[in-house]
mmCIF file of C-alpha atoms and ligand atoms in Angstrom:
data_model
loop_
_atom_site.group_PDB
_atom_site.id
_atom_site.type_symbol
_atom_site.label_atom_id
_atom_site.label_comp_id
_atom_site.label_asym_id
_atom_site.label_seq_id
_atom_site.Cartn_x
_atom_site.Cartn_y
_atom_site.Cartn_z
ATOM 1 C CA MET D 1 -17.677 4.223 -16.656
ATOM 2 C CA ARG D 2 -15.304 6.745 -18.099
ATOM 3 C CA PRO D 3 -12.752 5.350 -20.512
ATOM 4 C CA LEU D 4 -9.413 4.793 -18.918
ATOM 5 C CA ARG D 5 -7.635 7.567 -20.709
ATOM 6 C CA ASN D 6 -10.047 9.994 -19.063
ATOM 7 C CA ALA D 7 -10.098 8.196 -15.779
ATOM 8 C CA LEU D 8 -7.662 10.483 -14.036
ATOM 9 C CA PRO D 9 -9.079 13.924 -14.679
ATOM 10 C CA ALA D 10 -6.983 16.947 -13.974
ATOM 11 C CA VAL D 11 -4.268 14.708 -12.756
ATOM 12 C CA LEU D 12 -1.827 16.272 -10.553
ATOM 13 C CA SER D 13 1.589 15.042 -11.355
ATOM 14 C CA ALA D 14 2.479 12.977 -8.357
ATOM 15 C CA LEU D 15 6.067 13.945 -8.869
ATOM 16 C CA ALA D 16 5.125 17.564 -8.486
ATOM 17 C CA ALA D 17 2.909 16.760 -5.549
ATOM 18 C CA CYS D 18 5.602 14.859 -3.795
ATOM 19 C CA ALA D 19 8.443 17.201 -4.405
ATOM 20 C CA SER D 20 6.371 20.275 -3.792
ATOM 21 C CA PRO D 21 6.941 22.125 -0.570
ATOM 22 C CA ALA D 22 3.374 23.357 -1.064
ATOM 23 C CA THR D 23 1.600 24.104 2.138
ATOM 24 C CA LEU D 24 -1.692 22.478 2.876
ATOM 25 C CA ASP D 25 -4.891 24.332 2.214
ATOM 26 C CA GLU D 26 -7.258 24.669 5.106
ATOM 27 C CA GLY D 27 -8.982 21.335 5.639
ATOM 28 C CA GLY D 28 -6.389 19.576 3.502
ATOM 29 C CA LEU D 29 -4.779 16.279 4.336
ATOM 30 C CA GLU D 30 -1.488 14.703 3.402
ATOM 31 C CA LEU D 31 -0.536 11.156 2.533
ATOM 32 C CA PHE D 32 2.984 9.729 2.830
ATOM 33 C CA VAL D 33 4.678 6.635 1.471
ATOM 34 C CA LEU D 34 6.278 4.843 4.438
ATOM 35 C CA GLY D 35 7.430 1.642 2.720
ATOM 36 C CA ARG D 36 7.536 0.272 -0.826
ATOM 37 C CA ALA D 37 8.829 -3.308 -0.725
ATOM 38 C CA GLN D 38 6.984 -6.609 -1.057
ATOM 39 C CA ASP D 39 6.084 -8.359 2.208
ATOM 40 C CA GLY D 40 9.572 -9.673 2.918
ATOM 41 C CA GLY D 41 11.295 -6.314 2.514
ATOM 42 C CA LEU D 42 14.929 -5.943 1.562
ATOM 43 C CA PRO D 43 17.297 -7.537 2.497
ATOM 44 C CA HIS D 44 15.159 -10.631 2.177
ATOM 45 C CA LEU D 45 15.515 -13.544 4.584
ATOM 46 C CA GLY D 46 17.615 -16.276 3.037
ATOM 47 C CA CYS D 47 18.387 -14.426 -0.185
ATOM 48 C CA GLU D 48 21.992 -14.366 -1.274
ATOM 49 C CA ARG D 49 21.611 -12.708 -4.653
ATOM 50 C CA GLU D 50 24.468 -10.351 -5.212
ATOM 51 C CA ALA D 51 22.340 -7.908 -7.155
ATOM 52 C CA CYS D 52 19.951 -7.084 -4.335
ATOM 53 C CA CYS D 53 20.435 -8.377 -0.848
ATOM 54 C CA ALA D 54 24.177 -8.588 -0.537
ATOM 55 C CA ALA D 55 24.473 -5.091 -1.967
ATOM 56 C CA ALA D 56 21.749 -3.878 0.345
ATOM 57 C CA ARG D 57 23.525 -5.301 3.365
ATOM 58 C CA ARG D 58 26.809 -3.749 2.411
ATOM 59 C CA SER D 59 25.259 -0.328 1.958
ATOM 60 C CA GLY D 60 23.052 -0.712 5.016
ATOM 61 C CA ARG D 61 20.034 -0.075 2.839
ATOM 62 C CA ILE D 62 16.804 -1.415 4.258
ATOM 63 C CA GLU D 63 13.491 -1.316 2.424
ATOM 64 C CA THR D 64 10.308 -1.973 4.385
ATOM 65 C CA PRO D 65 6.998 -3.430 3.150
ATOM 66 C CA ALA D 66 4.477 -1.227 1.344
ATOM 67 C CA CYS D 67 2.736 1.148 3.732
ATOM 68 C CA LEU D 68 1.083 4.576 3.637
ATOM 69 C CA GLY D 69 0.413 7.140 6.347
ATOM 70 C CA ILE D 70 -2.353 9.756 6.333
ATOM 71 C CA HIS D 71 -2.217 12.963 8.368
ATOM 72 C CA ASP D 72 -4.900 15.484 9.200
ATOM 73 C CA PRO D 73 -2.939 18.566 10.300
ATOM 74 C CA ALA D 74 -6.032 20.286 11.694
ATOM 75 C CA SER D 75 -6.689 17.627 14.326
ATOM 76 C CA GLY D 76 -3.319 15.909 14.371
ATOM 77 C CA ALA D 77 -5.015 12.623 13.510
ATOM 78 C CA LEU D 78 -2.920 9.892 11.880
ATOM 79 C CA TRP D 79 -3.942 6.731 10.068
ATOM 80 C CA LEU D 80 -1.780 3.883 8.882
ATOM 81 C CA VAL D 81 -2.581 1.901 5.743
ATOM 82 C CA GLU D 82 -1.160 -1.603 6.413
ATOM 83 C CA ALA D 83 0.312 -2.926 9.639
ATOM 84 C CA THR D 84 3.645 -4.276 8.402
ATOM 85 C CA PRO D 85 6.351 -6.092 10.391
ATOM 86 C CA ALA D 86 8.214 -2.740 10.248
ATOM 87 C CA ILE D 87 5.354 -0.910 11.987
ATOM 88 C CA GLU D 88 7.588 0.631 14.654
ATOM 89 C CA ALA D 89 9.978 2.244 12.174
ATOM 90 C CA GLN D 90 7.168 3.289 9.859
ATOM 91 C CA VAL D 91 5.115 4.932 12.606
ATOM 92 C CA ALA D 92 8.257 6.651 13.894
ATOM 93 C CA ALA D 93 8.884 7.978 10.374
ATOM 94 C CA LEU D 94 5.284 9.186 10.128
ATOM 95 C CA HIS D 95 5.629 10.965 13.463
ATOM 96 C CA ALA D 96 8.870 12.597 12.332
ATOM 97 C CA MET D 97 7.405 13.706 8.979
ATOM 98 C CA THR D 98 4.360 15.243 10.637
ATOM 99 C CA GLY D 99 6.025 16.691 13.727
ATOM 100 C CA THR D 100 3.927 14.420 15.914
ATOM 101 C CA ARG D 101 5.094 13.925 19.501
ATOM 102 C CA GLU D 102 4.118 12.163 22.692
ATOM 103 C CA ARG D 103 1.297 9.954 21.519
ATOM 104 C CA GLY D 104 2.121 7.163 23.947
ATOM 105 C CA ARG D 105 -0.143 4.166 23.614
ATOM 106 C CA ARG D 106 -2.104 5.669 20.744
ATOM 107 C CA PRO D 107 0.614 5.885 18.092
ATOM 108 C CA VAL D 108 -1.984 6.388 15.350
ATOM 109 C CA ASP D 109 -5.746 6.926 15.358
ATOM 110 C CA GLY D 110 -6.633 3.969 13.205
ATOM 111 C CA LEU D 111 -5.349 1.328 10.822
ATOM 112 C CA LEU D 112 -6.615 0.121 7.477
ATOM 113 C CA VAL D 113 -5.398 -3.256 6.235
ATOM 114 C CA THR D 114 -5.842 -4.705 2.741
ATOM 115 C CA HIS D 115 -5.471 -8.426 3.525
ATOM 116 C CA ALA D 116 -4.050 -11.073 5.833
ATOM 117 C CA HIS D 117 -0.625 -11.706 4.300
ATOM 118 C CA LEU D 118 2.356 -11.263 6.531
ATOM 119 C CA GLY D 119 3.771 -8.043 5.101
ATOM 120 C CA HIS D 120 0.402 -6.351 5.455
ATOM 121 C CA TYR D 121 -0.911 -7.338 8.875
ATOM 122 C CA LEU D 122 1.780 -8.906 11.092
ATOM 123 C CA GLY D 123 2.424 -5.479 12.633
ATOM 124 C CA LEU D 124 -0.896 -5.776 14.454
ATOM 125 C CA ALA D 125 0.991 -7.938 16.949
ATOM 126 C CA TRP D 126 2.842 -4.778 18.090
ATOM 127 C CA LEU D 127 -0.488 -3.396 19.353
ATOM 128 C CA GLY D 128 -0.720 -6.167 21.943
ATOM 129 C CA ARG D 129 0.322 -6.259 25.574
ATOM 130 C CA GLU D 130 3.933 -7.177 24.763
ATOM 131 C CA VAL D 131 4.452 -3.805 23.097
ATOM 132 C CA ALA D 132 2.079 -0.824 22.690
ATOM 133 C CA ALA D 133 -1.005 -2.284 24.421
ATOM 134 C CA THR D 134 -3.265 0.090 22.542
ATOM 135 C CA GLU D 135 -6.795 0.789 23.684
ATOM 136 C CA ALA D 136 -9.629 0.183 21.228
ATOM 137 C CA MET D 137 -7.509 1.015 18.192
ATOM 138 C CA PRO D 138 -9.937 1.349 15.270
ATOM 139 C CA LEU D 139 -9.044 -1.362 12.772
ATOM 140 C CA PHE D 140 -10.669 -1.148 9.348
ATOM 141 C CA VAL D 141 -10.666 -4.596 7.751
ATOM 142 C CA SER D 142 -13.131 -6.608 5.682
ATOM 143 C CA THR D 143 -15.828 -8.590 7.436
ATOM 144 C CA ARG D 144 -14.078 -11.890 6.646
ATOM 145 C CA PHE D 145 -10.736 -10.538 7.842
ATOM 146 C CA ALA D 146 -12.330 -9.298 11.100
ATOM 147 C CA GLU D 147 -13.794 -12.736 11.704
ATOM 148 C CA TYR D 148 -10.404 -14.349 11.071
ATOM 149 C CA LEU D 149 -8.794 -12.045 13.652
ATOM 150 C CA ARG D 150 -11.547 -12.684 16.186
ATOM 151 C CA THR D 151 -11.288 -16.452 15.912
ATOM 152 C CA ASN D 152 -7.540 -17.102 15.522
ATOM 153 C CA GLY D 153 -4.725 -16.543 17.961
ATOM 154 C CA PRO D 154 -2.705 -14.522 18.575
ATOM 155 C CA TRP D 155 -4.981 -11.928 16.942
ATOM 156 C CA SER D 156 -8.009 -13.020 18.957
ATOM 157 C CA GLN D 157 -6.291 -11.748 22.088
ATOM 158 C CA LEU D 158 -6.069 -8.237 20.622
ATOM 159 C CA VAL D 159 -9.823 -8.325 20.097
ATOM 160 C CA ALA D 160 -10.634 -9.989 23.435
ATOM 161 C CA LEU D 161 -8.578 -7.431 25.361
ATOM 162 C CA ALA D 162 -10.076 -4.604 23.264
ATOM 163 C CA GLN D 163 -6.626 -3.498 22.188
ATOM 164 C CA VAL D 164 -8.058 -3.250 18.706
ATOM 165 C CA GLU D 165 -11.622 -2.443 17.789
ATOM 166 C CA PRO D 166 -12.450 -4.012 14.418
ATOM 167 C CA ARG D 167 -14.590 -1.819 12.172
ATOM 168 C CA PRO D 168 -15.520 -4.357 9.499
ATOM 169 C CA PHE D 169 -16.475 -3.197 6.038
ATOM 170 C CA ALA D 170 -17.989 -5.101 3.132
ATOM 171 C CA PRO D 171 -15.687 -5.122 0.097
ATOM 172 C CA GLY D 172 -17.203 -2.714 -2.404
ATOM 173 C CA SER D 173 -18.391 -0.329 0.289
ATOM 174 C CA ARG D 174 -17.215 3.121 1.372
ATOM 175 C CA PHE D 175 -16.618 4.481 4.839
ATOM 176 C CA VAL D 176 -15.516 7.771 6.337
ATOM 177 C CA LEU D 177 -12.487 8.355 8.566
ATOM 178 C CA ARG D 178 -13.361 11.984 9.176
ATOM 179 C CA ASP D 179 -15.306 14.699 7.381
ATOM 180 C CA GLY D 180 -13.866 14.931 3.884
ATOM 181 C CA LEU D 181 -11.800 11.735 4.092
ATOM 182 C CA GLU D 182 -13.569 8.774 2.527
ATOM 183 C CA ILE D 183 -12.223 5.302 1.884
ATOM 184 C CA GLU D 184 -13.541 2.971 -0.794
ATOM 185 C CA ALA D 185 -12.581 -0.686 -0.427
ATOM 186 C CA ILE D 186 -12.469 -2.442 -3.780
ATOM 187 C CA SER D 187 -12.305 -6.224 -4.022
ATOM 188 C CA VAL D 188 -9.281 -7.523 -5.949
ATOM 189 C CA PRO D 189 -8.362 -11.115 -6.867
ATOM 190 C CA HIS D 190 -5.538 -12.497 -4.735
ATOM 191 C CA ARG D 191 -4.571 -15.608 -2.795
ATOM 192 C CA ASP D 192 -7.268 -15.312 -0.158
ATOM 193 C CA GLU D 193 -6.242 -18.035 2.303
ATOM 194 C CA PHE D 194 -7.225 -16.232 5.525
ATOM 195 C CA SER D 195 -9.029 -13.115 4.362
ATOM 196 C CA ASP D 196 -10.267 -11.572 1.165
ATOM 197 C CA THR D 197 -8.214 -8.777 -0.402
ATOM 198 C CA VAL D 198 -9.066 -5.182 -1.198
ATOM 199 C CA ALA D 199 -7.460 -2.106 -2.699
ATOM 200 C CA PHE D 200 -8.212 1.247 -1.077
ATOM 201 C CA LYS D 201 -9.230 4.459 -2.764
ATOM 202 C CA VAL D 202 -8.440 7.294 -0.387
ATOM 203 C CA ARG D 203 -10.578 10.323 -1.247
ATOM 204 C CA GLY D 204 -9.495 13.577 0.319
ATOM 205 C CA PRO D 205 -11.075 16.997 -0.136
ATOM 206 C CA ARG D 206 -9.045 17.607 -3.296
ATOM 207 C CA ARG D 207 -7.439 14.445 -4.531
ATOM 208 C CA THR D 208 -7.924 10.714 -4.614
ATOM 209 C CA VAL D 209 -5.149 8.153 -4.201
ATOM 210 C CA LEU D 210 -5.390 4.480 -5.078
ATOM 211 C CA PHE D 211 -3.425 1.887 -3.083
ATOM 212 C CA CYS D 212 -3.371 -1.543 -4.740
ATOM 213 C CA PRO D 213 -0.252 -3.335 -3.521
ATOM 214 C CA ASP D 214 -1.299 -6.934 -4.189
ATOM 215 C CA VAL D 215 -3.334 -8.337 -7.067
ATOM 216 C CA ASP D 216 -3.051 -11.644 -8.922
ATOM 217 C CA ALA D 217 -4.127 -10.425 -12.358
ATOM 218 C CA TRP D 218 -5.849 -7.405 -13.890
ATOM 219 C CA ASP D 219 -8.050 -9.639 -16.081
ATOM 220 C CA ARG D 220 -9.520 -11.844 -13.372
ATOM 221 C CA HIS D 221 -12.282 -9.324 -12.567
ATOM 222 C CA GLU D 222 -13.977 -7.668 -15.540
ATOM 223 C CA GLY D 223 -12.866 -4.040 -15.950
ATOM 224 C CA LEU D 224 -10.852 -4.120 -12.723
ATOM 225 C CA LEU D 225 -8.041 -1.778 -13.697
ATOM 226 C CA GLU D 226 -10.444 0.769 -15.153
ATOM 227 C CA ARG D 227 -12.599 0.619 -12.017
ATOM 228 C CA LEU D 228 -9.594 1.007 -9.769
ATOM 229 C CA LEU D 229 -8.267 4.033 -11.657
ATOM 230 C CA ASP D 230 -11.591 5.783 -12.165
ATOM 231 C CA GLY D 231 -11.392 9.247 -10.624
ATOM 232 C CA VAL D 232 -7.925 8.678 -9.200
ATOM 233 C CA ASP D 233 -5.151 11.313 -9.242
ATOM 234 C CA VAL D 234 -2.296 9.144 -8.029
ATOM 235 C CA ALA D 235 -2.215 5.336 -8.238
ATOM 236 C CA TYR D 236 0.142 3.122 -6.252
ATOM 237 C CA LEU D 237 0.127 -0.207 -8.091
ATOM 238 C CA ASP D 238 1.489 -3.703 -7.519
ATOM 239 C CA ALA D 239 5.069 -3.916 -8.819
ATOM 240 C CA THR D 240 6.042 -7.225 -7.259
ATOM 241 C CA PHE D 241 7.736 -8.484 -10.440
ATOM 242 C CA PHE D 242 9.263 -6.573 -13.316
ATOM 243 C CA ASP D 243 8.770 -8.977 -16.197
ATOM 244 C CA GLY D 244 8.343 -12.278 -14.397
ATOM 245 C CA ARG D 245 11.743 -13.591 -15.397
ATOM 246 C CA GLU D 246 13.171 -12.814 -11.955
ATOM 247 C CA LEU D 247 11.706 -16.015 -10.539
ATOM 248 C CA PRO D 248 11.314 -19.608 -11.716
ATOM 249 C CA GLU D 249 8.037 -20.507 -13.421
ATOM 250 C CA ARG D 250 6.944 -22.632 -10.436
ATOM 251 C CA VAL D 251 7.136 -19.662 -8.100
ATOM 252 C CA ARG D 252 5.330 -17.360 -10.537
ATOM 253 C CA ALA D 253 2.494 -19.874 -10.774
ATOM 254 C CA GLU D 254 2.174 -20.037 -6.997
ATOM 255 C CA ILE D 255 2.480 -16.279 -6.496
ATOM 256 C CA PRO D 256 0.884 -14.642 -9.521
ATOM 257 C CA HIS D 257 1.166 -10.879 -10.010
ATOM 258 C CA PRO D 258 0.799 -8.778 -13.153
ATOM 259 C CA PRO D 259 4.377 -7.974 -14.184
ATOM 260 C CA MET D 260 5.228 -4.279 -14.415
ATOM 261 C CA VAL D 261 5.854 -4.632 -18.147
ATOM 262 C CA ASP D 262 2.259 -5.793 -18.610
ATOM 263 C CA THR D 263 0.808 -3.027 -16.433
ATOM 264 C CA MET D 264 2.889 -0.422 -18.279
ATOM 265 C CA ALA D 265 1.720 -1.732 -21.648
ATOM 266 C CA ARG D 266 -1.896 -1.405 -20.531
ATOM 267 C CA LEU D 267 -1.400 2.132 -19.230
ATOM 268 C CA GLU D 268 1.045 3.385 -21.840
ATOM 269 C CA GLY D 269 -1.056 6.198 -23.306
ATOM 270 C CA PHE D 270 -2.352 7.251 -19.961
ATOM 271 C CA ALA D 271 1.106 7.520 -18.425
ATOM 272 C CA ARG D 272 2.301 9.619 -21.333
ATOM 273 C CA GLU D 273 -0.503 12.087 -20.647
ATOM 274 C CA HIS D 274 -0.161 12.015 -16.878
ATOM 275 C CA ALA D 275 3.485 11.558 -16.120
ATOM 276 C CA GLY D 276 4.164 10.358 -12.604
ATOM 277 C CA ALA D 277 0.547 9.589 -11.704
ATOM 278 C CA VAL D 278 1.101 5.814 -11.850
ATOM 279 C CA ARG D 279 3.607 4.918 -9.163
ATOM 280 C CA PHE D 280 4.863 1.394 -8.566
ATOM 281 C CA ILE D 281 4.979 -0.051 -5.070
ATOM 282 C CA HIS D 282 5.353 -3.482 -3.384
ATOM 283 C CA LEU D 283 8.575 -4.403 -5.231
ATOM 284 C CA ASN D 284 9.844 -7.894 -4.591
ATOM 285 C CA HIS D 285 13.501 -8.095 -3.559
ATOM 286 C CA THR D 286 14.276 -9.690 -6.920
ATOM 287 C CA ASN D 287 12.806 -6.833 -8.954
ATOM 288 C CA PRO D 288 15.621 -5.322 -11.067
ATOM 289 C CA ALA D 289 14.047 -1.863 -10.766
ATOM 290 C CA TRP D 290 15.609 -1.612 -7.283
ATOM 291 C CA ASN D 291 19.137 -1.325 -8.521
ATOM 292 C CA ASP D 292 19.185 -0.931 -12.300
ATOM 293 C CA ASP D 293 19.430 2.821 -12.901
ATOM 294 C CA ALA D 294 19.057 2.514 -16.664
ATOM 295 C CA LEU D 295 15.921 0.428 -16.262
ATOM 296 C CA ARG D 296 14.443 2.911 -13.822
ATOM 297 C CA ALA D 297 15.214 5.777 -16.190
ATOM 298 C CA ALA D 298 13.463 3.894 -18.998
ATOM 299 C CA ILE D 299 10.415 3.375 -16.770
ATOM 300 C CA GLU D 300 10.338 7.085 -15.937
ATOM 301 C CA ALA D 301 10.806 8.074 -19.588
ATOM 302 C CA ARG D 302 7.515 6.306 -20.281
ATOM 303 C CA GLY D 303 5.728 8.383 -17.634
ATOM 304 C CA PHE D 304 5.728 5.834 -14.795
ATOM 305 C CA ALA D 305 7.527 6.096 -11.477
ATOM 306 C CA ILE D 306 8.778 3.940 -8.632
ATOM 307 C CA ALA D 307 7.318 5.179 -5.341
ATOM 308 C CA GLN D 308 9.864 6.784 -3.030
ATOM 309 C CA VAL D 309 9.784 6.423 0.727
ATOM 310 C CA GLY D 310 8.875 9.791 2.196
ATOM 311 C CA GLU D 311 7.036 11.122 -0.840
ATOM 312 C CA ARG D 312 3.912 13.096 -0.082
ATOM 313 C CA VAL D 313 0.617 13.621 -1.860
ATOM 314 C CA LEU D 314 -1.677 16.409 -0.752
ATOM 315 C CA LEU D 315 -5.178 14.981 -0.529
HETATM 316 ZN ZN1 ZN O 1 2.061 -8.341 -0.287
HETATM 317 ZN ZN1 ZN O 2 -0.623 -10.681 -0.496
#
């Protein structure tokens, strides 16, 4: 395995990639950030903290759970990474960003889902007969996750009515969405009550993007962070908590995540060399990086970035 500092060769600065009006090369693909919050989004049900939710309500600011969209301009194909409770707004945004129109009951051409926690898969319910009533929507989930969907309502109805068509993968394996667009599903440690959990490496013709929104700890699996970042140009990483002090100890024990300060310490040298390549996503509503401009500036000064909704990476 390449050492970490060399793990992102010829890194494109994600900032440049996202801000760039660059046109796509022939055969190129584009990837968009459609949401960047933890599962509960922002405002967060029941939260009355002045610093986040009350302010968000006053300003009308809404942040939706972490989600990516992938677009193949040549064919018009769209894929969604995560089916969040905000799936309608996120698909509408993806359609608007890509100039997509009139897709009817096939709003996207497939979905990839990392794990069965509410912010990541509840949106599948919108594919059922109450809403979109999709037909054989390809659904890329792990084998265990597919079995969970098949055997537990209300998800079992989606499978029984063939509104979704599970395409199970084994964690650790790779599969192809179209020529030149390969997905690698990498097992990560997380609270696996109903499914196991993966991160996705999305390999396009030119660039590779990592999406790892939920992980309990970088140390739980030997060499995990290095393996995740190997060969990656842009990495979207779990930023649930900033330094862990946002929540009581009891909650942190029940919902472990590597704090951003720890992840930044591990990737310090790398981020200095490849500014903007490591981009934080899946921010809990309590994370001070939402609203503290000085803190965000300090994060950026060290070469890291908070993912922005609407940013684009050319794959
Ligand atoms: Zn989550
Ligand atoms: Zn989770």
